[in-house]
Short mmCIF file of C-alpha atoms in Angstrom, two decimals:
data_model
loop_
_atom_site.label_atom_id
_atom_site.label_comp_id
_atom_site.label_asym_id
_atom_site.label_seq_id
_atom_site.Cartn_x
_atom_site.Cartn_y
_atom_site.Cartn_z
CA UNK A 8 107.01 85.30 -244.80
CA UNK A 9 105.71 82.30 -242.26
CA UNK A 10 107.33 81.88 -239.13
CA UNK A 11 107.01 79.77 -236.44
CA UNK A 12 108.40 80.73 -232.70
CA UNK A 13 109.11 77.50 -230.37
CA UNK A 14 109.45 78.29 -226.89
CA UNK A 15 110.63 75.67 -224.49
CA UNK A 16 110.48 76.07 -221.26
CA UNK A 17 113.12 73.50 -220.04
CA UNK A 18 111.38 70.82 -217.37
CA UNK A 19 108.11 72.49 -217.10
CA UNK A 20 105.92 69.34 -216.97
CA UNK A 21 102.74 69.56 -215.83
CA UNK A 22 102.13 65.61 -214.50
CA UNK A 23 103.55 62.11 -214.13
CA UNK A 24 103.33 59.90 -216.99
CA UNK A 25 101.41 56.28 -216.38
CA UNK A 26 105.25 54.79 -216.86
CA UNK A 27 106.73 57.72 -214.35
CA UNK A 28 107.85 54.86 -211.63
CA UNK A 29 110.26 52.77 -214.29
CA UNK A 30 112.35 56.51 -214.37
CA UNK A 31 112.38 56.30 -210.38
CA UNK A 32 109.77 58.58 -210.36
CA UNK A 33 106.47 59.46 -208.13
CA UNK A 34 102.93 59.73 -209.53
CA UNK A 35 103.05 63.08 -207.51
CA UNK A 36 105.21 64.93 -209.65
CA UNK A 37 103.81 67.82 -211.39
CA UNK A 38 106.36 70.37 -212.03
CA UNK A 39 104.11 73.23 -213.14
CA UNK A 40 101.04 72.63 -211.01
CA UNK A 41 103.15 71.66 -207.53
CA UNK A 42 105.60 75.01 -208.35
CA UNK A 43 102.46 77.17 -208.47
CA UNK A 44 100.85 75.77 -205.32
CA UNK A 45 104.17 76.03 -203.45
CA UNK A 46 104.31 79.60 -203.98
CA UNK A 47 100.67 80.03 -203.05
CA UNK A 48 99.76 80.96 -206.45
CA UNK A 49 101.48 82.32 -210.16
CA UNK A 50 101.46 85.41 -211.12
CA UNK A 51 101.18 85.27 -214.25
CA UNK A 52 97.84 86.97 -216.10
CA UNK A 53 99.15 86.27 -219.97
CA UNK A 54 99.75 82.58 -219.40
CA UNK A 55 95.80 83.05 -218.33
CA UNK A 56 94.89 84.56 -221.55
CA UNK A 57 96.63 81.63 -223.36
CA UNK A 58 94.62 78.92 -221.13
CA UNK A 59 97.64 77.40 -219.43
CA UNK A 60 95.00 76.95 -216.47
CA UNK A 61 93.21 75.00 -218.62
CA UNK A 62 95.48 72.26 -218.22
CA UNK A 63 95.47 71.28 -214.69
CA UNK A 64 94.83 73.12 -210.64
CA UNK A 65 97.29 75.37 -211.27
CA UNK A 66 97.28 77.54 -208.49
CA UNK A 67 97.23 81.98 -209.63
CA UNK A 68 96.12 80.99 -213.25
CA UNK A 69 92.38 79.66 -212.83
CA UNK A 70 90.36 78.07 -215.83
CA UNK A 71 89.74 80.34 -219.14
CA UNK A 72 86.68 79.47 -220.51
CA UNK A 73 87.81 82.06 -223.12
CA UNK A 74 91.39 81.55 -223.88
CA UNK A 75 93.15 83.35 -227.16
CA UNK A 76 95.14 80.22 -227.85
CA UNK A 77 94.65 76.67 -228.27
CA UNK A 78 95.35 74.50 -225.70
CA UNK A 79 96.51 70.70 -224.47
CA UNK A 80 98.87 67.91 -223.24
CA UNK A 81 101.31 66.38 -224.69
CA UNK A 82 102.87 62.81 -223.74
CA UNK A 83 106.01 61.71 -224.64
CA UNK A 84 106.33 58.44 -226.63
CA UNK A 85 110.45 58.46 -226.61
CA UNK A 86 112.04 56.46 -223.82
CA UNK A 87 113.74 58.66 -221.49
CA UNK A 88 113.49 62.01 -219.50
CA UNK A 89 116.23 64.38 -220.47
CA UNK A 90 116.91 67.38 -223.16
CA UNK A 91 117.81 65.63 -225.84
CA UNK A 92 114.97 62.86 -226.21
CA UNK A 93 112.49 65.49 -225.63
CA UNK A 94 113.78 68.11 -228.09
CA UNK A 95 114.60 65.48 -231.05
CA UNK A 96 111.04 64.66 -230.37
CA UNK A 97 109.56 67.41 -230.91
CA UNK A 98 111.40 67.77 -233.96
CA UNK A 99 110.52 64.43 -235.45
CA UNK A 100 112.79 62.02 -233.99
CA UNK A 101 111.28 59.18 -231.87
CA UNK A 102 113.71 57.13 -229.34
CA UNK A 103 112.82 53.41 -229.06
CA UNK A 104 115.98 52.87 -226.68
CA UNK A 105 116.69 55.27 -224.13
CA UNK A 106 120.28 56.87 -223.73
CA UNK A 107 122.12 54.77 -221.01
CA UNK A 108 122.60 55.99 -217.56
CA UNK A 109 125.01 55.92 -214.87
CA UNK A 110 123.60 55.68 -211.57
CA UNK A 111 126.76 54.37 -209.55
CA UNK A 112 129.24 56.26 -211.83
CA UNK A 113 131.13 55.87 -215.48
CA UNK A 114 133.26 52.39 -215.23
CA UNK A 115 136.54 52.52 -215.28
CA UNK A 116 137.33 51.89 -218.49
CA UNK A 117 135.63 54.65 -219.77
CA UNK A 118 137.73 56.88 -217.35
CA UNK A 119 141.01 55.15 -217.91
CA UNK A 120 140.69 55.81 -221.69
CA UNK A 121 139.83 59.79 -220.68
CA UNK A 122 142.63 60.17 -219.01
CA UNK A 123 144.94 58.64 -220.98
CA UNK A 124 143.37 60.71 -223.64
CA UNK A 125 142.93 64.11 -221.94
CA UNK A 126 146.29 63.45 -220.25
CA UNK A 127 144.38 65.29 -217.48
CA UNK A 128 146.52 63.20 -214.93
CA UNK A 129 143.67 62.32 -212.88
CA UNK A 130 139.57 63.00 -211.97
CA UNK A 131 137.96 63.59 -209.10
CA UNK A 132 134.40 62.53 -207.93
CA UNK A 133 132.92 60.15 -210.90
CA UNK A 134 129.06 59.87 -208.66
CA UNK A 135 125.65 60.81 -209.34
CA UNK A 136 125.74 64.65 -207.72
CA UNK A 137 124.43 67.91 -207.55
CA UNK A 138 126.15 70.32 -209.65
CA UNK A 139 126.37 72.80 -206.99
CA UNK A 140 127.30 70.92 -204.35
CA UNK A 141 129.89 68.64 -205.85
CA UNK A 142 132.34 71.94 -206.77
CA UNK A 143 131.69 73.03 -203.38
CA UNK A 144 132.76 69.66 -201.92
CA UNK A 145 135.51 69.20 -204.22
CA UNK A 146 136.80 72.46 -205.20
CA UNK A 147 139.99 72.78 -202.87
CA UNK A 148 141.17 69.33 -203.54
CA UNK A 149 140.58 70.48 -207.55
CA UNK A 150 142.70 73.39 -206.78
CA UNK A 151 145.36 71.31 -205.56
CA UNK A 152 145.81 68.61 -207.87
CA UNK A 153 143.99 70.35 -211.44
CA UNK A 154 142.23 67.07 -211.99
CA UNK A 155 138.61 67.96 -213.78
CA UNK A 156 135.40 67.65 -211.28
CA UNK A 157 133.20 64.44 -213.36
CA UNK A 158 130.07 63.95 -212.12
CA UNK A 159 126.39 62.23 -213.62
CA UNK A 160 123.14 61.97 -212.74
CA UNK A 161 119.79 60.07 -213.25
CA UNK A 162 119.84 61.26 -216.79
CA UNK A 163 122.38 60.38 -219.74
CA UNK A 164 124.90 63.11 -219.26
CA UNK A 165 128.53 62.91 -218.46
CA UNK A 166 129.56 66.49 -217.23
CA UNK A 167 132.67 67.61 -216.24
CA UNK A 168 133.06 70.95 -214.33
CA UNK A 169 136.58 73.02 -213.65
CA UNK A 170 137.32 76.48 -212.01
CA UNK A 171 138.58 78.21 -215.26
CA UNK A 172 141.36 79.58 -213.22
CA UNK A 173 142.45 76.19 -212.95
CA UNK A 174 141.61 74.68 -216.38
CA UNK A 175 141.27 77.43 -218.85
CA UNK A 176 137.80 76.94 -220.64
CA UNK A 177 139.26 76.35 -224.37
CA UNK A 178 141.25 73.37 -222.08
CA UNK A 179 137.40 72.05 -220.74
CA UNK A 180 136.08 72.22 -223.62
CA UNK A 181 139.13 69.75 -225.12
CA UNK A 182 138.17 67.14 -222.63
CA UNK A 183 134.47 67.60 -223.56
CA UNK A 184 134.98 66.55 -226.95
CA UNK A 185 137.12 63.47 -226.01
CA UNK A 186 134.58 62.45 -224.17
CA UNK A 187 132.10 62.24 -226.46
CA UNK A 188 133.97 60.52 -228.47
CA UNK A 189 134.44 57.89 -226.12
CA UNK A 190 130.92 57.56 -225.10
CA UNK A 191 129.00 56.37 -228.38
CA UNK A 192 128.11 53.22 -229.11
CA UNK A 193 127.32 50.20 -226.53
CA UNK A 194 128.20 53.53 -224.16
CA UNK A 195 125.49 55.75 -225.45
CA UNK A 196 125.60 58.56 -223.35
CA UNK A 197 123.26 61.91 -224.18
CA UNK A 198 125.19 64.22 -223.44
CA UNK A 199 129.09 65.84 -222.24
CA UNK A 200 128.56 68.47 -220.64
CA UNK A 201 131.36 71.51 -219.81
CA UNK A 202 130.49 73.31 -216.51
CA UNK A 203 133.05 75.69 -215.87
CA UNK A 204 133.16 77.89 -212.75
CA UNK A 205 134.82 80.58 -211.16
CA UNK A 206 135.53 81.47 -207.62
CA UNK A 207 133.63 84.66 -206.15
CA UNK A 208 133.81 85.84 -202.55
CA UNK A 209 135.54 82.07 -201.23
CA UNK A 210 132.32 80.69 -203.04
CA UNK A 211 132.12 78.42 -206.52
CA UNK A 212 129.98 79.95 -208.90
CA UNK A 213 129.10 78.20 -212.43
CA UNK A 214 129.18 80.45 -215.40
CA UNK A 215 125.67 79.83 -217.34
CA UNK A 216 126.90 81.39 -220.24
CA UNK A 217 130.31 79.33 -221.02
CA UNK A 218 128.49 76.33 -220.68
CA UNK A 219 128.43 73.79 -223.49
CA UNK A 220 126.30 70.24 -224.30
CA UNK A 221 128.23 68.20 -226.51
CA UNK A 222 125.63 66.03 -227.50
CA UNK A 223 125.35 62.98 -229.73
CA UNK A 224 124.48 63.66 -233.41
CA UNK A 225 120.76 63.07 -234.55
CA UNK A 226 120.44 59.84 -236.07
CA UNK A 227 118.47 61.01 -238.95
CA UNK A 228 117.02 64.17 -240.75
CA UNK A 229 114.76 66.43 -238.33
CA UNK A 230 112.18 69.35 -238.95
CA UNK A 231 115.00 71.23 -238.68
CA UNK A 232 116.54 70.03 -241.73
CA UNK A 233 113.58 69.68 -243.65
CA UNK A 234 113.32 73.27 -243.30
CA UNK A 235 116.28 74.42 -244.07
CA UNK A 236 115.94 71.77 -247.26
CA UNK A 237 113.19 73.76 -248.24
CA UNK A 238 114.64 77.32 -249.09
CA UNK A 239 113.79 78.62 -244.79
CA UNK A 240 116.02 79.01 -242.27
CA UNK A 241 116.51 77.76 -238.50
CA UNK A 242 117.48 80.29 -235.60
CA UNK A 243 118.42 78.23 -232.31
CA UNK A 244 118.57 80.41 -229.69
CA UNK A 245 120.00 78.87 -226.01
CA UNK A 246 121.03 75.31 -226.38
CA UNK A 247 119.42 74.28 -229.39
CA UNK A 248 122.69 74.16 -231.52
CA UNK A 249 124.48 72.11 -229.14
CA UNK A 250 121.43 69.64 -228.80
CA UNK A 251 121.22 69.31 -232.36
CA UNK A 252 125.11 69.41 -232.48
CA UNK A 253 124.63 72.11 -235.35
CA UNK A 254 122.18 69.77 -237.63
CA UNK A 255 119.71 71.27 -239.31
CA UNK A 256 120.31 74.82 -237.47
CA UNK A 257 121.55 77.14 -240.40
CA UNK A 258 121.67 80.00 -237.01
CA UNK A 259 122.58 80.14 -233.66
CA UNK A 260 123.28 82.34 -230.49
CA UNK A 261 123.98 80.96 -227.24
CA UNK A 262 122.55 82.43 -224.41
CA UNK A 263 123.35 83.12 -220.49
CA UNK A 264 119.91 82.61 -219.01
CA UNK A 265 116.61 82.97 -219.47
CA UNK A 266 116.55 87.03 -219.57
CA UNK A 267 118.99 86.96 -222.40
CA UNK A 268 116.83 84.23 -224.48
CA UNK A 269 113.98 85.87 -224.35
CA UNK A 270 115.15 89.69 -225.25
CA UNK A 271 116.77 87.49 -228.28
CA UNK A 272 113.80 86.20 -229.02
CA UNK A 273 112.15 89.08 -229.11
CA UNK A 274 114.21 90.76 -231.25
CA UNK A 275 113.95 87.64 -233.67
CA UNK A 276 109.92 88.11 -233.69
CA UNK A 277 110.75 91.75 -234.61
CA UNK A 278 113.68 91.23 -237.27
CA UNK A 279 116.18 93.54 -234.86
CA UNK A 280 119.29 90.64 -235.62
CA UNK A 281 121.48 91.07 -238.19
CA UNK A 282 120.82 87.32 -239.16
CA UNK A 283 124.44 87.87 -241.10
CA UNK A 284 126.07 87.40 -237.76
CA UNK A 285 124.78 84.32 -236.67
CA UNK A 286 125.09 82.05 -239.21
CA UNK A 287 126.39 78.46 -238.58
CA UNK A 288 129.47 76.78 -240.06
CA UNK A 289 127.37 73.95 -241.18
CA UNK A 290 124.98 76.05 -243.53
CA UNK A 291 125.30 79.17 -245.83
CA UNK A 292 121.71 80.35 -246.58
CA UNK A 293 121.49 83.79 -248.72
CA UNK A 294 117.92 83.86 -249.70
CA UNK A 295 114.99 82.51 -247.74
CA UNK A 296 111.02 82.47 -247.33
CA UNK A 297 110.20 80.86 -243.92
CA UNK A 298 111.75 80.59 -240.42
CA UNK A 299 112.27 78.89 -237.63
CA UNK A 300 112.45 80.74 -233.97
CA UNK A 301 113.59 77.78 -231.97
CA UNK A 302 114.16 79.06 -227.90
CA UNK A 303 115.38 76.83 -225.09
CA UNK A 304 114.76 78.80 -221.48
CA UNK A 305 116.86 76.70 -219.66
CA UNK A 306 117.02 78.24 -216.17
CA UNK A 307 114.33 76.63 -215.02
CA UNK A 308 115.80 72.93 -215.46
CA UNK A 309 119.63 74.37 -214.27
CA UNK A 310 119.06 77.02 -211.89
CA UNK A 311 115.57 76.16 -210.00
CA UNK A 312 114.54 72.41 -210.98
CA UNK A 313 117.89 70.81 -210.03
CA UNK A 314 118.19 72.59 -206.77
CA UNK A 315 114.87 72.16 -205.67
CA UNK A 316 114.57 75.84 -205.76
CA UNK A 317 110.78 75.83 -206.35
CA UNK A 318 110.40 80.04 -205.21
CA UNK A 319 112.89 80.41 -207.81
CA UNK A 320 111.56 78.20 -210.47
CA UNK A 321 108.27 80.24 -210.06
CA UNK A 322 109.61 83.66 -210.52
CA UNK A 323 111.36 82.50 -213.86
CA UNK A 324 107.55 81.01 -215.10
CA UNK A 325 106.59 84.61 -214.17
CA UNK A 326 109.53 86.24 -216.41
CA UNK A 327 108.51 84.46 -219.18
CA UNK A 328 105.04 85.53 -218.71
CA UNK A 329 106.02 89.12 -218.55
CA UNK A 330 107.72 88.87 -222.15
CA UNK A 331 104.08 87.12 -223.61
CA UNK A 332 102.43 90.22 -224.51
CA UNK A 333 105.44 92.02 -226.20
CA UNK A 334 106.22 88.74 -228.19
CA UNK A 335 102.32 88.80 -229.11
CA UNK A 336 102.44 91.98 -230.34
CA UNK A 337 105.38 92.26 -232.20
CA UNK A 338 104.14 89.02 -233.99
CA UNK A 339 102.52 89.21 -238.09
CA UNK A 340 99.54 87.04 -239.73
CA UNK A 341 102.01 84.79 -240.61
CA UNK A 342 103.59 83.89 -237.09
CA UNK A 343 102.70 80.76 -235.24
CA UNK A 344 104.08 80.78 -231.41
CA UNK A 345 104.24 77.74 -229.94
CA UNK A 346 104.87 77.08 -226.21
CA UNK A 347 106.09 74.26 -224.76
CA UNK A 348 108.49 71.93 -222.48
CA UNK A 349 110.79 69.50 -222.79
CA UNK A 350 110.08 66.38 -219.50
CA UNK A 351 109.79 67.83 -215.61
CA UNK A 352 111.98 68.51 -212.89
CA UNK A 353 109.30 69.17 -210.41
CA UNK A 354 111.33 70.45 -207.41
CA UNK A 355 109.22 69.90 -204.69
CA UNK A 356 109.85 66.40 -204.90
CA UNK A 357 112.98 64.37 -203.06
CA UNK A 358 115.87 64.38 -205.87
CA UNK A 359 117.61 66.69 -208.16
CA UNK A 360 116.46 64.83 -211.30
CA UNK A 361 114.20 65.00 -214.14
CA UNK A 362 110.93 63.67 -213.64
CA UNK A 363 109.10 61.58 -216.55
CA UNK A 364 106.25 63.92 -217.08
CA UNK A 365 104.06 64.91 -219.92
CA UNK A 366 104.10 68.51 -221.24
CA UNK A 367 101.95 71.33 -221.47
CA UNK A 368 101.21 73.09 -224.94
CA UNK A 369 100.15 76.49 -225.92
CA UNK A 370 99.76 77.49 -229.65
CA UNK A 371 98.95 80.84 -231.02
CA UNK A 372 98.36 82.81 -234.19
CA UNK A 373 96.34 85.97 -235.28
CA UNK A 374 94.58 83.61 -237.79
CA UNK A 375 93.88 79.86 -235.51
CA UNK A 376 90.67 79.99 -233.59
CA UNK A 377 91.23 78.74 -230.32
CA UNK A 378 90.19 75.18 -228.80
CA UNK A 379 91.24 72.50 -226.76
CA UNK A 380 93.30 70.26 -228.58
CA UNK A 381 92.64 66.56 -228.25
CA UNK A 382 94.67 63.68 -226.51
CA UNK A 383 98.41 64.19 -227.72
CA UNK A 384 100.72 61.02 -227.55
CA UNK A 385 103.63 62.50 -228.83
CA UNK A 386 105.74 65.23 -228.91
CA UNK A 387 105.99 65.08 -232.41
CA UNK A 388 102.62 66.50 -232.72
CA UNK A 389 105.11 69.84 -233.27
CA UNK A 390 106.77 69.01 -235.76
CA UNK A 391 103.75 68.36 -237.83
CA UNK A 392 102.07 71.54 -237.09
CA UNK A 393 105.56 73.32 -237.69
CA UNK A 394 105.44 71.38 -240.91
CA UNK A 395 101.41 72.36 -242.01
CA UNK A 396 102.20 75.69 -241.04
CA UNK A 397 105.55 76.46 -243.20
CA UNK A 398 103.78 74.42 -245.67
CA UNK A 399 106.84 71.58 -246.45
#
C-alpha cells in the first residue's frame, strides 16, 4: 500500500519573502536559520542526513554534499501568513484574498452580536495580545465577573480564552462556534480559537491539549478529498481536522504537543492504531489502498515562536530530529515522508507574530534518488507530489 507522511513543523520558515514588509515584517526574519544561530548551533545530525543545511547558514547542521533526501524552498503564493492559508496550500487550495485582520480589535458590532448570542454578559480585553500575558493580566478581573478573555493578533484569528473553573470547556467551546458563525463573510476571519486554562500554583496555565481551531470551511475540494475520493484514507494527526474543519479527513486524533504527535505518528508509519477508533463523523471508509499521514507539530508556533522563546523553539527542532531515524526505519518502499512548514514565527525578532516567510522542504523515500529540487513558488508543489505518488 502507498503512503505518504506530511510533517509540518508549524512556523519553521527559513527566510523573508520579497513581499515580507506588506505583513509588517523585516527582511531579517529567518525563523530556522536565526533559531539555530541563537542557540550557537542545532543539534540535530538526522536533519543533516536529510540536507536541511542545504538550505541556508544554519548554524549545527553544515552543508551535505551527500544528503539521503531531496531538498529545497518553497514560497508561498497565497496571501497571508497564518495556519490555515499555508496548510490549504499545501493541499491545493490557493488564497487570492487574504483572511481579514484585526489589528486595533473586533468592532463592536461583531461583539455586541456575541454577546447577545453567547449571553456571556460581557468580554474582557478585545486587543491584539499575547496569549500568555493577556490571562495573566486579566485573569482576576475574569474570575470576578466570568466574562470570556477575547483577544487577536496580526493574523486572522479571533480567540477566546477562559479558566475552565470559571467557564467549563463544553461552555468555551459554545461561544467558539457562535463565533464563527458570526465571522464569515465581509468579516472573514481564519480562525476561533478556544484557549482554555487552568490555575496552577497562583499562575495561569493554558491547556495545549483542550485547545480547539474552529476554522472556516475550505472553499473547495482539497488533496485531502481527492484522496479519500479515490478508495485511500486521510489520518490528521494535531490540528489538521480542525483546520480542515473535518473535510476531506476520513481520521483524526488531536494531540497535546509535539511529543504526543510524533509517538502518534510513529505508530501510524508502523500500523500500531487501531484506525477503527479514529474515524471521523464526516466519512465511513471500510476498505482502502493508500494513505495519508498528515502531522501538525504545533509547539513550535504556540509554545516557542509566539513567546519569543527561541532556546525553546530550538530544543523542539531537536525533538523532532530525534524521532527522524525511527520514522525512517519503520517506513516501507512504498512510503514517501515529506517535511515541511507552514509561514515563520522567527522569535528573535520584535513581535509575537507570524512572519511572511518561505518554507523549507525535505522529501524522502527508499526508492527517490536525492537532489536539489528547483525554484518552488508554491506550496502546492505538495499536493502534486502527494498526488504522483498515490497515483490519483
Amino acid at each position: 500500500m502507498k503512503r505518504v507522511i506530511l510533517i509540518v513543523i508549524d512556523s519553521m520558515g527559513c527566510g523573508a519573502m520579497p513581499d515580507c514588509r506588506e505583513y509588517g515584517d523585516v527582511p531579517e526574519c529567518n525563523t530556522l536559520c536565526n533559531v539555530a544561530k541563537a542557540v550557537n548551533g542545532l543539534n540535530a545530525p538526522n536533519f543533516f542526513k536529510l540536507g536541511l543545511g542545504n538550505l541556508g547558514n544554519v548554524e549545527g547542521i553544515p552543508y551535505n554534499s551527500s544528503p539521503i533526501a531531496q531538498w529545497g524552498i518553497m514560497k508561498e503564493k497565497s496571501k497571508g501568513k497564518d495556519t490555515t492559508t499555508g496548510h490549504w496550500e499545501m493541499m491545493g487550495l490557493i488564497l487570492d484574498n487574504p483572511f481579514k485582520v484585526y489589528p486595533n480589535g473586533f468592532p463592536d458590532e461583531i461583539i455586541q452580536e456575541f454577546i447577545k448570542k453567547t449571553n456571556c454578559g460581557g468580554i474582557l480585553a478585545n486587543y491584539p495580545a499575547s496569549g500568555t500575558k493577556v490571562i495573566e493580566d486579566l485573569h482576576a478581573e475574569h474570575s470576578k465577573t466570568k466574562y470570556p478573555i477575547i483577544y487577536t493578533s496580526a493574523d486572522s484569528v479571533f480567540q477566546i480564552a477562559a479558566d475552565i473553573d470559571v467557564i467549563p470547556i463544553e461552555k468555551l467551546y459554545s461561544f467558539c462556534r457562535v463565533a464563527r458563525e458570526i465571522l464569515t463573510d465581509e468579516y472573514n476571519v481564519s480562525r476561533v480559537i478556544a484557549r482554555p486554562y487552568k490555575m496552577d500554583n497562583n499562575k495561569p496555565v493554558r491547556i495545549g491539549a483542550l485547545r480547539r481551531d474552529f476554522s472556516v470551511e475550505p472553499f473547495k475540494d482539497s488533496t485531502c478529498d481527492n484522496i479519500i475520493n479515490n478508495n485511500g484514507i486521510v489520518l490528521g494527526i494535531g490540528k489538521i481536522e480542525d483546520i480542515f474543519v473535518g473535510k476531506g479527513i476520513s481520521h483524526a486524533i488531536h494531540t497535546s504537543g509535539n511529543t504526543q504527535g510524533l509517538d502518534i505518528t510513529l505508530k501510524a508509519v508502523k500500523n500500531e492504531l487501531n484506525l477503527n477508533d479514529l474515524k471521523t463523523k464526516n466519512y465511513n471508509i471500510k476498505t482502502f489502498d493508500k494513505m495519508f499521514i498528515f502531522t501538525n507539530l504545533v509547539d513550535t508556533d504556540m509554545l516557542y515562536g509566539h513567546r519569543n522563546d527561541y532556546k525553546g523553539y530550538a530544543k523542539a527542532i531537536e525533538e523532532i530530529d530525534s524521532y527522524l531515524p525511527k520514522i525512517i526505519q519503520s517506513m516501507t518502499n512504498e512510503d514517501l515522508l515529506i517535511i515541511t512548514a507552514d509561514h515563520g514565527c522567527d522569535p528573535t525578532v520584535k513581535g509575537t507574530d507570524h512572519t511572511r516567510e518561505q518554507v523549507p522542504l525535505i522529501i524522502y523515500s527508499k526508492n527517490i534518488t536525492p537532489s536539489q529540487l528547483p525554484a518552488i513558488n508554491t506550496f502546492s508543489y505538495i499536493s502534486e507530489r502527494i498526488n504522483n505518488w498515490l497515483e490519483i
